[in-house]
PDB file of C-alpha atoms and ligand atoms in Angstrom:
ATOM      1  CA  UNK A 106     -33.883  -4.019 -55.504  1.00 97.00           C
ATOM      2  CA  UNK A 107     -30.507  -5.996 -55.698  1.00 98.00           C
ATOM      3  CA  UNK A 108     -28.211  -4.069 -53.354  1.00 98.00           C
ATOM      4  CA  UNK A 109     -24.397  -5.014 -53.594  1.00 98.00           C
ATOM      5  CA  UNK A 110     -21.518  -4.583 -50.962  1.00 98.00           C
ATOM      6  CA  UNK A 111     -18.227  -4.171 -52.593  1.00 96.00           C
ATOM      7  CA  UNK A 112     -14.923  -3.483 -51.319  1.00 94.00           C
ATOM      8  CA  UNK A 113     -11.815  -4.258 -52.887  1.00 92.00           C
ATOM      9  CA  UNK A 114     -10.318  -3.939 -49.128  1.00 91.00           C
ATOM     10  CA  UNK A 115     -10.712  -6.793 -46.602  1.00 92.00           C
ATOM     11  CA  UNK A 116     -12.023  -5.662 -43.048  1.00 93.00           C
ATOM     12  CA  UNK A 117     -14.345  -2.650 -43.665  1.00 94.00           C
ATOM     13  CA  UNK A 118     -17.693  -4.030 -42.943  1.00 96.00           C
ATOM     14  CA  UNK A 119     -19.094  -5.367 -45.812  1.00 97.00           C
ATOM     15  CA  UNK A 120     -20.385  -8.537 -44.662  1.00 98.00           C
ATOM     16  CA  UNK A 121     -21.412  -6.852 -41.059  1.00 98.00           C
ATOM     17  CA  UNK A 122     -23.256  -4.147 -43.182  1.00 98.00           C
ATOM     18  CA  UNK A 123     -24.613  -6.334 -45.424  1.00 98.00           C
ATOM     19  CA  UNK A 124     -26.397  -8.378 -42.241  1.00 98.00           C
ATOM     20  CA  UNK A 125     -27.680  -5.270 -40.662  1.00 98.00           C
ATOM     21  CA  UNK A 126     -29.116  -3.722 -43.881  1.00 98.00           C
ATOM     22  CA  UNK A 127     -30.588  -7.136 -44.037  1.00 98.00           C
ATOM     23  CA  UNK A 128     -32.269  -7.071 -40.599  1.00 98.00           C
ATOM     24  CA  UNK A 129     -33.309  -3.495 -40.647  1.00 98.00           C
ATOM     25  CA  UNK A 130     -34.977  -4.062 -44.315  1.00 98.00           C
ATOM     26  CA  UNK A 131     -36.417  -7.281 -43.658  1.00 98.00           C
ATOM     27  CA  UNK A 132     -37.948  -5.995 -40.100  1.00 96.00           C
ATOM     28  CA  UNK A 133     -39.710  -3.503 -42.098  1.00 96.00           C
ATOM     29  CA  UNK A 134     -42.055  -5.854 -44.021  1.00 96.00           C
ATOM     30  CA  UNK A 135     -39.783  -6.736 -46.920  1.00 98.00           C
ATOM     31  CA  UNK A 136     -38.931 -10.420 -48.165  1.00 98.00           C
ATOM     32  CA  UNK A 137     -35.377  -9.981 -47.898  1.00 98.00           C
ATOM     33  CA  UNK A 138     -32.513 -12.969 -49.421  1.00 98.00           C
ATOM     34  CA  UNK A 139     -28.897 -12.370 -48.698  1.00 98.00           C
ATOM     35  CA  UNK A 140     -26.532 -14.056 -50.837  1.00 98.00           C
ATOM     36  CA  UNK A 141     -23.187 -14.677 -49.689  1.00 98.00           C
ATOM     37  CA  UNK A 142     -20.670 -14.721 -52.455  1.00 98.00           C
ATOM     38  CA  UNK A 143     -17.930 -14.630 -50.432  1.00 97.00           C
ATOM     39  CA  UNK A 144     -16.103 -17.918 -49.957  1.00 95.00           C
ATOM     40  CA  UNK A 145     -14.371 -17.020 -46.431  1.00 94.00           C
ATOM     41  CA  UNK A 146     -18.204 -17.347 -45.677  1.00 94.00           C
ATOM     42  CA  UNK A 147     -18.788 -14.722 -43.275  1.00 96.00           C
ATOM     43  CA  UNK A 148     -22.633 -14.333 -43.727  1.00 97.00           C
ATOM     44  CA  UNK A 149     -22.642 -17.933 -43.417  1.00 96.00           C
ATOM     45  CA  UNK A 150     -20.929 -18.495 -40.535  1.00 96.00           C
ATOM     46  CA  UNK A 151     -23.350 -15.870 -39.291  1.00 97.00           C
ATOM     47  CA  UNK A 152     -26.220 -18.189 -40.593  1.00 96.00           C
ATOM     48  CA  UNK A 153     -24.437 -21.155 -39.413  1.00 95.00           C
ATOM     49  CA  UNK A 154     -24.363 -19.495 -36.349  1.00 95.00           C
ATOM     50  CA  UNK A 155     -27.533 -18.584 -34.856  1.00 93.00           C
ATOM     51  CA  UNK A 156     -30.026 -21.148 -33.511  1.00 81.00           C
ATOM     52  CA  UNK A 157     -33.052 -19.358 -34.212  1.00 82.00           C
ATOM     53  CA  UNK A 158     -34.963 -18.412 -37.619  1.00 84.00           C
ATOM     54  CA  UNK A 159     -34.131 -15.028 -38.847  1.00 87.00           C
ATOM     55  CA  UNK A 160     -36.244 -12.562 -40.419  1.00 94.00           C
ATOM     56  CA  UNK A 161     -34.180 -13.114 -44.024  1.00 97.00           C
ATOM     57  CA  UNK A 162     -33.166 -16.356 -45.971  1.00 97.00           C
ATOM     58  CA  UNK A 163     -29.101 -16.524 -46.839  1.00 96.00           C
ATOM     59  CA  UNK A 164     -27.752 -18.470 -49.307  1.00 96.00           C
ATOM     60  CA  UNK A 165     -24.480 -19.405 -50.439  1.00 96.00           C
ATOM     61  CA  UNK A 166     -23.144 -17.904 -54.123  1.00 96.00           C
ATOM     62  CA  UNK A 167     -20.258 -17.792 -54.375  1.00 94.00           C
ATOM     63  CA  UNK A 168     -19.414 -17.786 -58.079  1.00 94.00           C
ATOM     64  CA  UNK A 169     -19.166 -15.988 -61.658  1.00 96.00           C
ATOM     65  CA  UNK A 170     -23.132 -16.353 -62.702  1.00 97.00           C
ATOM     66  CA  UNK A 171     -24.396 -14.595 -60.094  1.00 97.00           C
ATOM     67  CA  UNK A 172     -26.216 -12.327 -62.502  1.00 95.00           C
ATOM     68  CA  UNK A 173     -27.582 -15.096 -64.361  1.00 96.00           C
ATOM     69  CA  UNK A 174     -28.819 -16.892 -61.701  1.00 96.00           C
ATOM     70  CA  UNK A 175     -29.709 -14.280 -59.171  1.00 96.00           C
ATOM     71  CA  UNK A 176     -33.362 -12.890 -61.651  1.00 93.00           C
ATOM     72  CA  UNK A 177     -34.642 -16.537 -61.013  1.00 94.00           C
ATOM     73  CA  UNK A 178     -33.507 -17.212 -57.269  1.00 94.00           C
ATOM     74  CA  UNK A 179     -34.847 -13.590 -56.412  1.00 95.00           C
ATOM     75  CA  UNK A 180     -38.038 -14.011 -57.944  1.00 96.00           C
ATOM     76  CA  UNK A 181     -39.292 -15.024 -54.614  1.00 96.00           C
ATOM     77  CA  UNK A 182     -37.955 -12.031 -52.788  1.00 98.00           C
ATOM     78  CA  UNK A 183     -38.258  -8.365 -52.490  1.00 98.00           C
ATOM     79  CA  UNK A 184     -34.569  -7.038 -51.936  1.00 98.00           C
ATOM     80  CA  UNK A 185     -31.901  -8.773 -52.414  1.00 98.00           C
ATOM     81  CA  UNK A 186     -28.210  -8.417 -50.840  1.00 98.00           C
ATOM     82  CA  UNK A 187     -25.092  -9.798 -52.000  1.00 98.00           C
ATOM     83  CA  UNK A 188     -22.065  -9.806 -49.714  1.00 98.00           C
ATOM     84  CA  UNK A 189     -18.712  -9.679 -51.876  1.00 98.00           C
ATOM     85  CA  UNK A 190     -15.311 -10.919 -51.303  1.00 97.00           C
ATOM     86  CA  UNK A 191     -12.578  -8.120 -51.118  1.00 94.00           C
ATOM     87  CA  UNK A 192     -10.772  -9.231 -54.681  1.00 88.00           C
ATOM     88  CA  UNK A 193     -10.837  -8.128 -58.310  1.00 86.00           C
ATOM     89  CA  UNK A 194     -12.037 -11.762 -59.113  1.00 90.00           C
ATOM     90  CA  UNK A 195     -14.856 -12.926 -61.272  1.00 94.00           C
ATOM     91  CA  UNK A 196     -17.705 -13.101 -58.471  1.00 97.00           C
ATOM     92  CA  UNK A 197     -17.038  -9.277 -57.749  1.00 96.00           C
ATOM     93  CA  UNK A 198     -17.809  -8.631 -61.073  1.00 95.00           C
ATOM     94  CA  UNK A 199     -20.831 -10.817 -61.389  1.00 96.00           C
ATOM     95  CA  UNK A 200     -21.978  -9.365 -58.583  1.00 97.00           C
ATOM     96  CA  UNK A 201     -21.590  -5.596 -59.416  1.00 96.00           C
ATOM     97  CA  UNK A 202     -23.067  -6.844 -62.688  1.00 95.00           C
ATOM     98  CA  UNK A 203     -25.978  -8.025 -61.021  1.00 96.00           C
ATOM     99  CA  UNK A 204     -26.757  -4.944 -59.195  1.00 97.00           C
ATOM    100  CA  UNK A 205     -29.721  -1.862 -58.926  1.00 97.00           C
ATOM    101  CA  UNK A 206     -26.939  -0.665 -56.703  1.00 98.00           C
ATOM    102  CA  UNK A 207     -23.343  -0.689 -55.495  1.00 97.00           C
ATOM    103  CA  UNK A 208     -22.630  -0.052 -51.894  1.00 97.00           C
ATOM    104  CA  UNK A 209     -19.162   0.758 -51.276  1.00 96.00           C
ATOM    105  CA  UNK A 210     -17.940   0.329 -47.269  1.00 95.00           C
ATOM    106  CA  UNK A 211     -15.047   2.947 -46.750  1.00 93.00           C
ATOM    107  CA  UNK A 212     -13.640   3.322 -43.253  1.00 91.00           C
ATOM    108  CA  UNK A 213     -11.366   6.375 -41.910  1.00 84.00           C
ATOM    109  CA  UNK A 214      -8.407   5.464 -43.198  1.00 73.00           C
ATOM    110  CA  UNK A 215      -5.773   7.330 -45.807  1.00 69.00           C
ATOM    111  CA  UNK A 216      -4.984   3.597 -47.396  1.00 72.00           C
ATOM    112  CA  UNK A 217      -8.371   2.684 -47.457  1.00 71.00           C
ATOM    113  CA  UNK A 218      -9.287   5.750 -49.650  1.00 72.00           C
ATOM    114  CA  UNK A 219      -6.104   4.706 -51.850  1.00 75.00           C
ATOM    115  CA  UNK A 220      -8.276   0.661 -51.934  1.00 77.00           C
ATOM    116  CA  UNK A 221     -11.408   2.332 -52.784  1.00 78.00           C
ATOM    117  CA  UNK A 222      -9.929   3.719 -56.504  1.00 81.00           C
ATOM    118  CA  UNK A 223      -9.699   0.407 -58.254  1.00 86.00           C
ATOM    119  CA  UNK A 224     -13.407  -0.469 -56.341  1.00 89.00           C
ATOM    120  CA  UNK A 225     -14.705   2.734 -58.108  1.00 91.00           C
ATOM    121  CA  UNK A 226     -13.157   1.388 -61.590  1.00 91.00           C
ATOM    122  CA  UNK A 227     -15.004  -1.929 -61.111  1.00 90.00           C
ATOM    123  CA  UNK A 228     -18.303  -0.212 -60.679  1.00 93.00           C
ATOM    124  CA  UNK A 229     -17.490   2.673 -63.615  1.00 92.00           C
ATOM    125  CA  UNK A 230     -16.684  -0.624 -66.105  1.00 91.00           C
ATOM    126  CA  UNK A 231     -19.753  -2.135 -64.920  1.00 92.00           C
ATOM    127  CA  UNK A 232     -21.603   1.222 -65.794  1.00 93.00           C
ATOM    128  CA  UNK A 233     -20.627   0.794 -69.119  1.00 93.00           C
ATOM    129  CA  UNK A 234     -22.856  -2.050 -69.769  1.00 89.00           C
ATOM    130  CA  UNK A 235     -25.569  -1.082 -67.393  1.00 92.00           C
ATOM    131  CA  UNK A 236     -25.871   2.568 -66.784  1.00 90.00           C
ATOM    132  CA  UNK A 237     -28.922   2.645 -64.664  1.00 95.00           C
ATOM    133  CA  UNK A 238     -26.466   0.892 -62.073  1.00 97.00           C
ATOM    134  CA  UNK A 239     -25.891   3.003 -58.797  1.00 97.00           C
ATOM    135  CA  UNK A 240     -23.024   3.851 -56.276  1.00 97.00           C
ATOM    136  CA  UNK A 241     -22.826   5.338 -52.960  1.00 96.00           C
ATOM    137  CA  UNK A 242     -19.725   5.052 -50.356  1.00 95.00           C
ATOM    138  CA  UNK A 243     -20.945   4.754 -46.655  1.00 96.00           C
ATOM    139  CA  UNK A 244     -18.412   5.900 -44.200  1.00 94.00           C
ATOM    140  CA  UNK A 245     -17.882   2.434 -41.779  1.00 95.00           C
ATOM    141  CA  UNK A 246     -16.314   2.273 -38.553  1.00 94.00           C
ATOM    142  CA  UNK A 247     -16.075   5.909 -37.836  1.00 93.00           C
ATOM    143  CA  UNK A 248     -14.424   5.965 -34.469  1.00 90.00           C
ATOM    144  CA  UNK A 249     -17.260   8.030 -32.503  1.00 85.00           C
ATOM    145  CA  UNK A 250     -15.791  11.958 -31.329  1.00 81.00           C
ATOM    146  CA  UNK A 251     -13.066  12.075 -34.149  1.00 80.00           C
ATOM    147  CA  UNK A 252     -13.060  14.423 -37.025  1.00 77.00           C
ATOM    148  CA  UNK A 253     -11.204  11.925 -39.266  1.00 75.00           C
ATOM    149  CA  UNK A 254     -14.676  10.937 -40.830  1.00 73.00           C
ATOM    150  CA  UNK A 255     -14.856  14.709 -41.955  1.00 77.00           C
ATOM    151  CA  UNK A 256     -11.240  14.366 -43.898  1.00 81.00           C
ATOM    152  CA  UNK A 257     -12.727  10.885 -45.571  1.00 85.00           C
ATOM    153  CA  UNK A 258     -16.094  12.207 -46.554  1.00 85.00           C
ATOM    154  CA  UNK A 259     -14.087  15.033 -48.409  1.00 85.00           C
ATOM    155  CA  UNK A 260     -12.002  13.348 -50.022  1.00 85.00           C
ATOM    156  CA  UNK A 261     -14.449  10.830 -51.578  1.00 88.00           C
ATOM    157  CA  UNK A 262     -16.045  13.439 -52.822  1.00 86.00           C
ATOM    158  CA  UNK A 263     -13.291  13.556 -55.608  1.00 86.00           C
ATOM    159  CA  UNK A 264     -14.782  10.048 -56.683  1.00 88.00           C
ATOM    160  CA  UNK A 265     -17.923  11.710 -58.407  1.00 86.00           C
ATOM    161  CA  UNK A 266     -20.298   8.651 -56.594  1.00 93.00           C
ATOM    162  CA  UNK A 267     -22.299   9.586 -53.823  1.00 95.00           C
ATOM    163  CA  UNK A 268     -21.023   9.961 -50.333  1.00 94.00           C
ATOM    164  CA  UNK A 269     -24.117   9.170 -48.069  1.00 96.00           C
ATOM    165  CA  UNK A 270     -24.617  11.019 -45.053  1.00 94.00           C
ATOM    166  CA  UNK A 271     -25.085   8.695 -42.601  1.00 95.00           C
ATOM    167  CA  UNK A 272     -22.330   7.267 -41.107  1.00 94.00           C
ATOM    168  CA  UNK A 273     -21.788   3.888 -38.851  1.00 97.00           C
ATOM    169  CA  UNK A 274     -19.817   3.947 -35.932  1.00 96.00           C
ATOM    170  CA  UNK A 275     -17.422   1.703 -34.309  1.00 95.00           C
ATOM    171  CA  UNK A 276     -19.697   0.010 -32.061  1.00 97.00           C
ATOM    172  CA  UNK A 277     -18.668  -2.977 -30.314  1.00 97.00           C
ATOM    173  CA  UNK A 278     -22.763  -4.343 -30.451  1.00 98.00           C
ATOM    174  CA  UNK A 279     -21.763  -4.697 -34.463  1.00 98.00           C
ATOM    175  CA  UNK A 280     -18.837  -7.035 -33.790  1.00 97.00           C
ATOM    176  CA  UNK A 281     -20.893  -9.301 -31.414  1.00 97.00           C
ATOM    177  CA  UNK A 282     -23.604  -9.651 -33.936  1.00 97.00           C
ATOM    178  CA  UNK A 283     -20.857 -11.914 -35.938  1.00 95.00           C
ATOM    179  CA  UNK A 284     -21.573 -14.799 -33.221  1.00 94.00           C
ATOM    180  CA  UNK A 285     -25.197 -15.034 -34.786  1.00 96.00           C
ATOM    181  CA  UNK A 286     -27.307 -12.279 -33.278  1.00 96.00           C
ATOM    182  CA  UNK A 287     -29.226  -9.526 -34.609  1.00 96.00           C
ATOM    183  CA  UNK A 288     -28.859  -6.006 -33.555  1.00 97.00           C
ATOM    184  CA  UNK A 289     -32.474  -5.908 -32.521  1.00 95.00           C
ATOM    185  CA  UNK A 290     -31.766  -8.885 -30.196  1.00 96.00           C
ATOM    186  CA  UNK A 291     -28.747  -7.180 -28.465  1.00 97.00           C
ATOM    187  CA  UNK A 292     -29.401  -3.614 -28.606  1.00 97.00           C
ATOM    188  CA  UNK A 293     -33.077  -3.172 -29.600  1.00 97.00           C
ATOM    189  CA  UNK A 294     -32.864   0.766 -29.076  1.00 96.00           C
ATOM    190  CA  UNK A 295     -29.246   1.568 -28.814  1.00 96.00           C
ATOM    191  CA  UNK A 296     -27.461   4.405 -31.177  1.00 97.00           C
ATOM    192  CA  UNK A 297     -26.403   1.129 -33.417  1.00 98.00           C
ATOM    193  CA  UNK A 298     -29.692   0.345 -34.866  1.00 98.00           C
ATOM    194  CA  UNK A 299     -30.147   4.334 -35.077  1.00 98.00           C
ATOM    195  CA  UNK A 300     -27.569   4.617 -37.432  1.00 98.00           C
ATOM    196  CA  UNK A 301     -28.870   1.328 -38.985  1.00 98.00           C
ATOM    197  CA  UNK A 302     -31.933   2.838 -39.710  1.00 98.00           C
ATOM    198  CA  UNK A 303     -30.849   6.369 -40.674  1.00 98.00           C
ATOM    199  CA  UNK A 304     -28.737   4.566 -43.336  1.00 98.00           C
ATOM    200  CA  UNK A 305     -31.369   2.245 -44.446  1.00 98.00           C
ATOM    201  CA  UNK A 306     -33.461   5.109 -45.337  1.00 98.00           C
ATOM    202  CA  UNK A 307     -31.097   7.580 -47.004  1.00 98.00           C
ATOM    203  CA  UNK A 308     -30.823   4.060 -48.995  1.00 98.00           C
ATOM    204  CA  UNK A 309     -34.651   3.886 -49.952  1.00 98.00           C
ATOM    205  CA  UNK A 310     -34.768   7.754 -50.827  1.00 98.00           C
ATOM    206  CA  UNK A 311     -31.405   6.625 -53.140  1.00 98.00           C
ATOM    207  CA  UNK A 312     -33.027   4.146 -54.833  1.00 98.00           C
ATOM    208  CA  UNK A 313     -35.921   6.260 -55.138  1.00 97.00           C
ATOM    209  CA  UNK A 314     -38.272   3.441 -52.807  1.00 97.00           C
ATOM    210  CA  UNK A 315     -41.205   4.727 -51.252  1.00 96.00           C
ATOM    211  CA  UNK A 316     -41.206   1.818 -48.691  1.00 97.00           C
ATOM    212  CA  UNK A 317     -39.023  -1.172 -48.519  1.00 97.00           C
TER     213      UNK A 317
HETATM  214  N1  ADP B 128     -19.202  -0.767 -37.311  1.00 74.94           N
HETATM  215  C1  ADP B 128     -18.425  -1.695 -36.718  1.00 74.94           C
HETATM  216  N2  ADP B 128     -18.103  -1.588 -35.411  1.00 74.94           N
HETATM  217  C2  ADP B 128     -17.319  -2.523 -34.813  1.00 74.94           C
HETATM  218  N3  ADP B 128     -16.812  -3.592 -35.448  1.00 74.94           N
HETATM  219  C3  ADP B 128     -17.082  -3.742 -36.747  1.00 74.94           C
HETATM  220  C4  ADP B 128     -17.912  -2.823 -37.459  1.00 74.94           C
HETATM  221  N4  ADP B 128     -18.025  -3.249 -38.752  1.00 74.94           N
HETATM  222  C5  ADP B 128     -17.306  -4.383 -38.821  1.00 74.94           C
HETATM  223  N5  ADP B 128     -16.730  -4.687 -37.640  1.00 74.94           N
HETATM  224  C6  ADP B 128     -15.839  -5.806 -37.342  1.00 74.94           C
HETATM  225  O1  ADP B 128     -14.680  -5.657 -38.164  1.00 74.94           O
HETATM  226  C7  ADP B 128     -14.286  -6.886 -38.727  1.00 74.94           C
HETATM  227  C8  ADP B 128     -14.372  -6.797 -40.237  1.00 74.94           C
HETATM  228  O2  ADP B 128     -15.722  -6.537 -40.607  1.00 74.94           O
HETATM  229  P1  ADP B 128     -16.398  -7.285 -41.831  1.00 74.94           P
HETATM  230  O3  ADP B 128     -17.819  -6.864 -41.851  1.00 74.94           O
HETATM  231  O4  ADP B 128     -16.128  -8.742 -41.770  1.00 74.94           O
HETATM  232  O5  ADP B 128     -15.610  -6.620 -43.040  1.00 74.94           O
HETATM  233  P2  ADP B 128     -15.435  -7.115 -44.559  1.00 74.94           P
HETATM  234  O6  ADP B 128     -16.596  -7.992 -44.871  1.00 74.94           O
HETATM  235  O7  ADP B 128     -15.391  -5.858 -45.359  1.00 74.94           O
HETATM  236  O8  ADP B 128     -14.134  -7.846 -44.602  1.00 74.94           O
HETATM  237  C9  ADP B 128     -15.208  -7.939 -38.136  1.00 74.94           C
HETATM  238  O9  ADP B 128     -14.568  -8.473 -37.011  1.00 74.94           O
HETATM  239  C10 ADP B 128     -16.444  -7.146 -37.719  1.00 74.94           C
HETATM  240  O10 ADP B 128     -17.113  -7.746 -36.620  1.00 74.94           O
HETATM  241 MG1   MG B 129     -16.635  -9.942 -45.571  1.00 74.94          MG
END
């Protein structure tokens, strides 16, 4: 399964959701590869980062061939994830291109649900050519006790792609992860790898996985 974060906004957690589905996929069996085609590099610096082995393999790819490359590279692998940069450019493309499935980060925001139009034309010009390919918004960064998640989800639903259920919070443990942790290292049983996991597996029953 190639699974794709895409954003044409900066800031909404693709690259910090991208490293947790990562984790929470690879720690439950899966060969997992997570290819960072973002040049600012934030999965990177994450790799960069950490002094210890993690349970998935990053690589840089930051470039227009992803999907030409990517069948050989993740030959070796069971899921894939690609972190995107937040621009109509080339790579975003390649990467959509590339996918089984589009994850779109969209947090509680009225101009982030004005962002999230041209994302959905990206993806709905990509279906053209591939119309197996699959989309789902996740609501990120929902500030825990407000309703304004509620307001999002419903409007989304105007998008005719998937809103998934399971939201993740504002959580300060997913900001501290940047510096080259894992969740499971920081908060092994805290509500963030709850939601982690929740969203992981409305993801498998999207994709129509048994198991990772
Ligand atoms: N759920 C979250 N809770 C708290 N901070 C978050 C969360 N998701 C992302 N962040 C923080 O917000 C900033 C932007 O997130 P990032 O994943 O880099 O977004 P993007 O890749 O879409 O630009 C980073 O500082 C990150 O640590
Ligand atoms: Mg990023």
């Amino acid at each position: 399964m190639i699974i794709t974060l895409s954003s044409l906004k900066g800031g909404v957690g693709k690259s910090t959701l991208s490293l947790m589905l990562a984790e929470t996929i690879a720690q439950s069996g899966a060969k997992v590869l997570l290819v960072d085609a973002d040049s600012q590099g934030s999965v990177s610096d994450w790799a960069a980062a950490r002094e210890l082995d993690g349970p998935f393999a990053v690589v840089g790819m930051a470039h227009a061939n992803i999907h030409k490359q990517l069948p050989k590279v993740a030959a070796d692998y069971d899921h894939v994830i690609i972190d995107t940069p937040p621009r109509i450019a080339e790579v975003t493309r390649s990467a959509i291109l590339a996918a089984d499935v589009v994850l779109i980060p969209v947090s509680p925001s009225a101009f982030d649900n004005w962002a999230s139009d041209s994302t959905t034309a990206i993806i709905k010009e990509a279906q053209i050519f591939k119309d197996e390919l699959l989309a789902a918004f996740i609501v990120s960064k929902k500030i825990v006790g407000t309703t304004i998640a509620a307001n999002i989800v419903t409007a989304l639903q105007n998008y005719e792609i998937t809103v998934f259920q399971s939201p993740v919070s504002q959580r300060v443990v997913f900001a501290e992860c940047a510096s080259g942790h894992m969740l499971s290292e920081l908060e092994p049983k805290g509500s963030a790898v709850k939601e982690i996991r929740a969203l992981s597996n409305e993801l498998l029953k999207f994709v129509n996985l048994e198991k990772w």
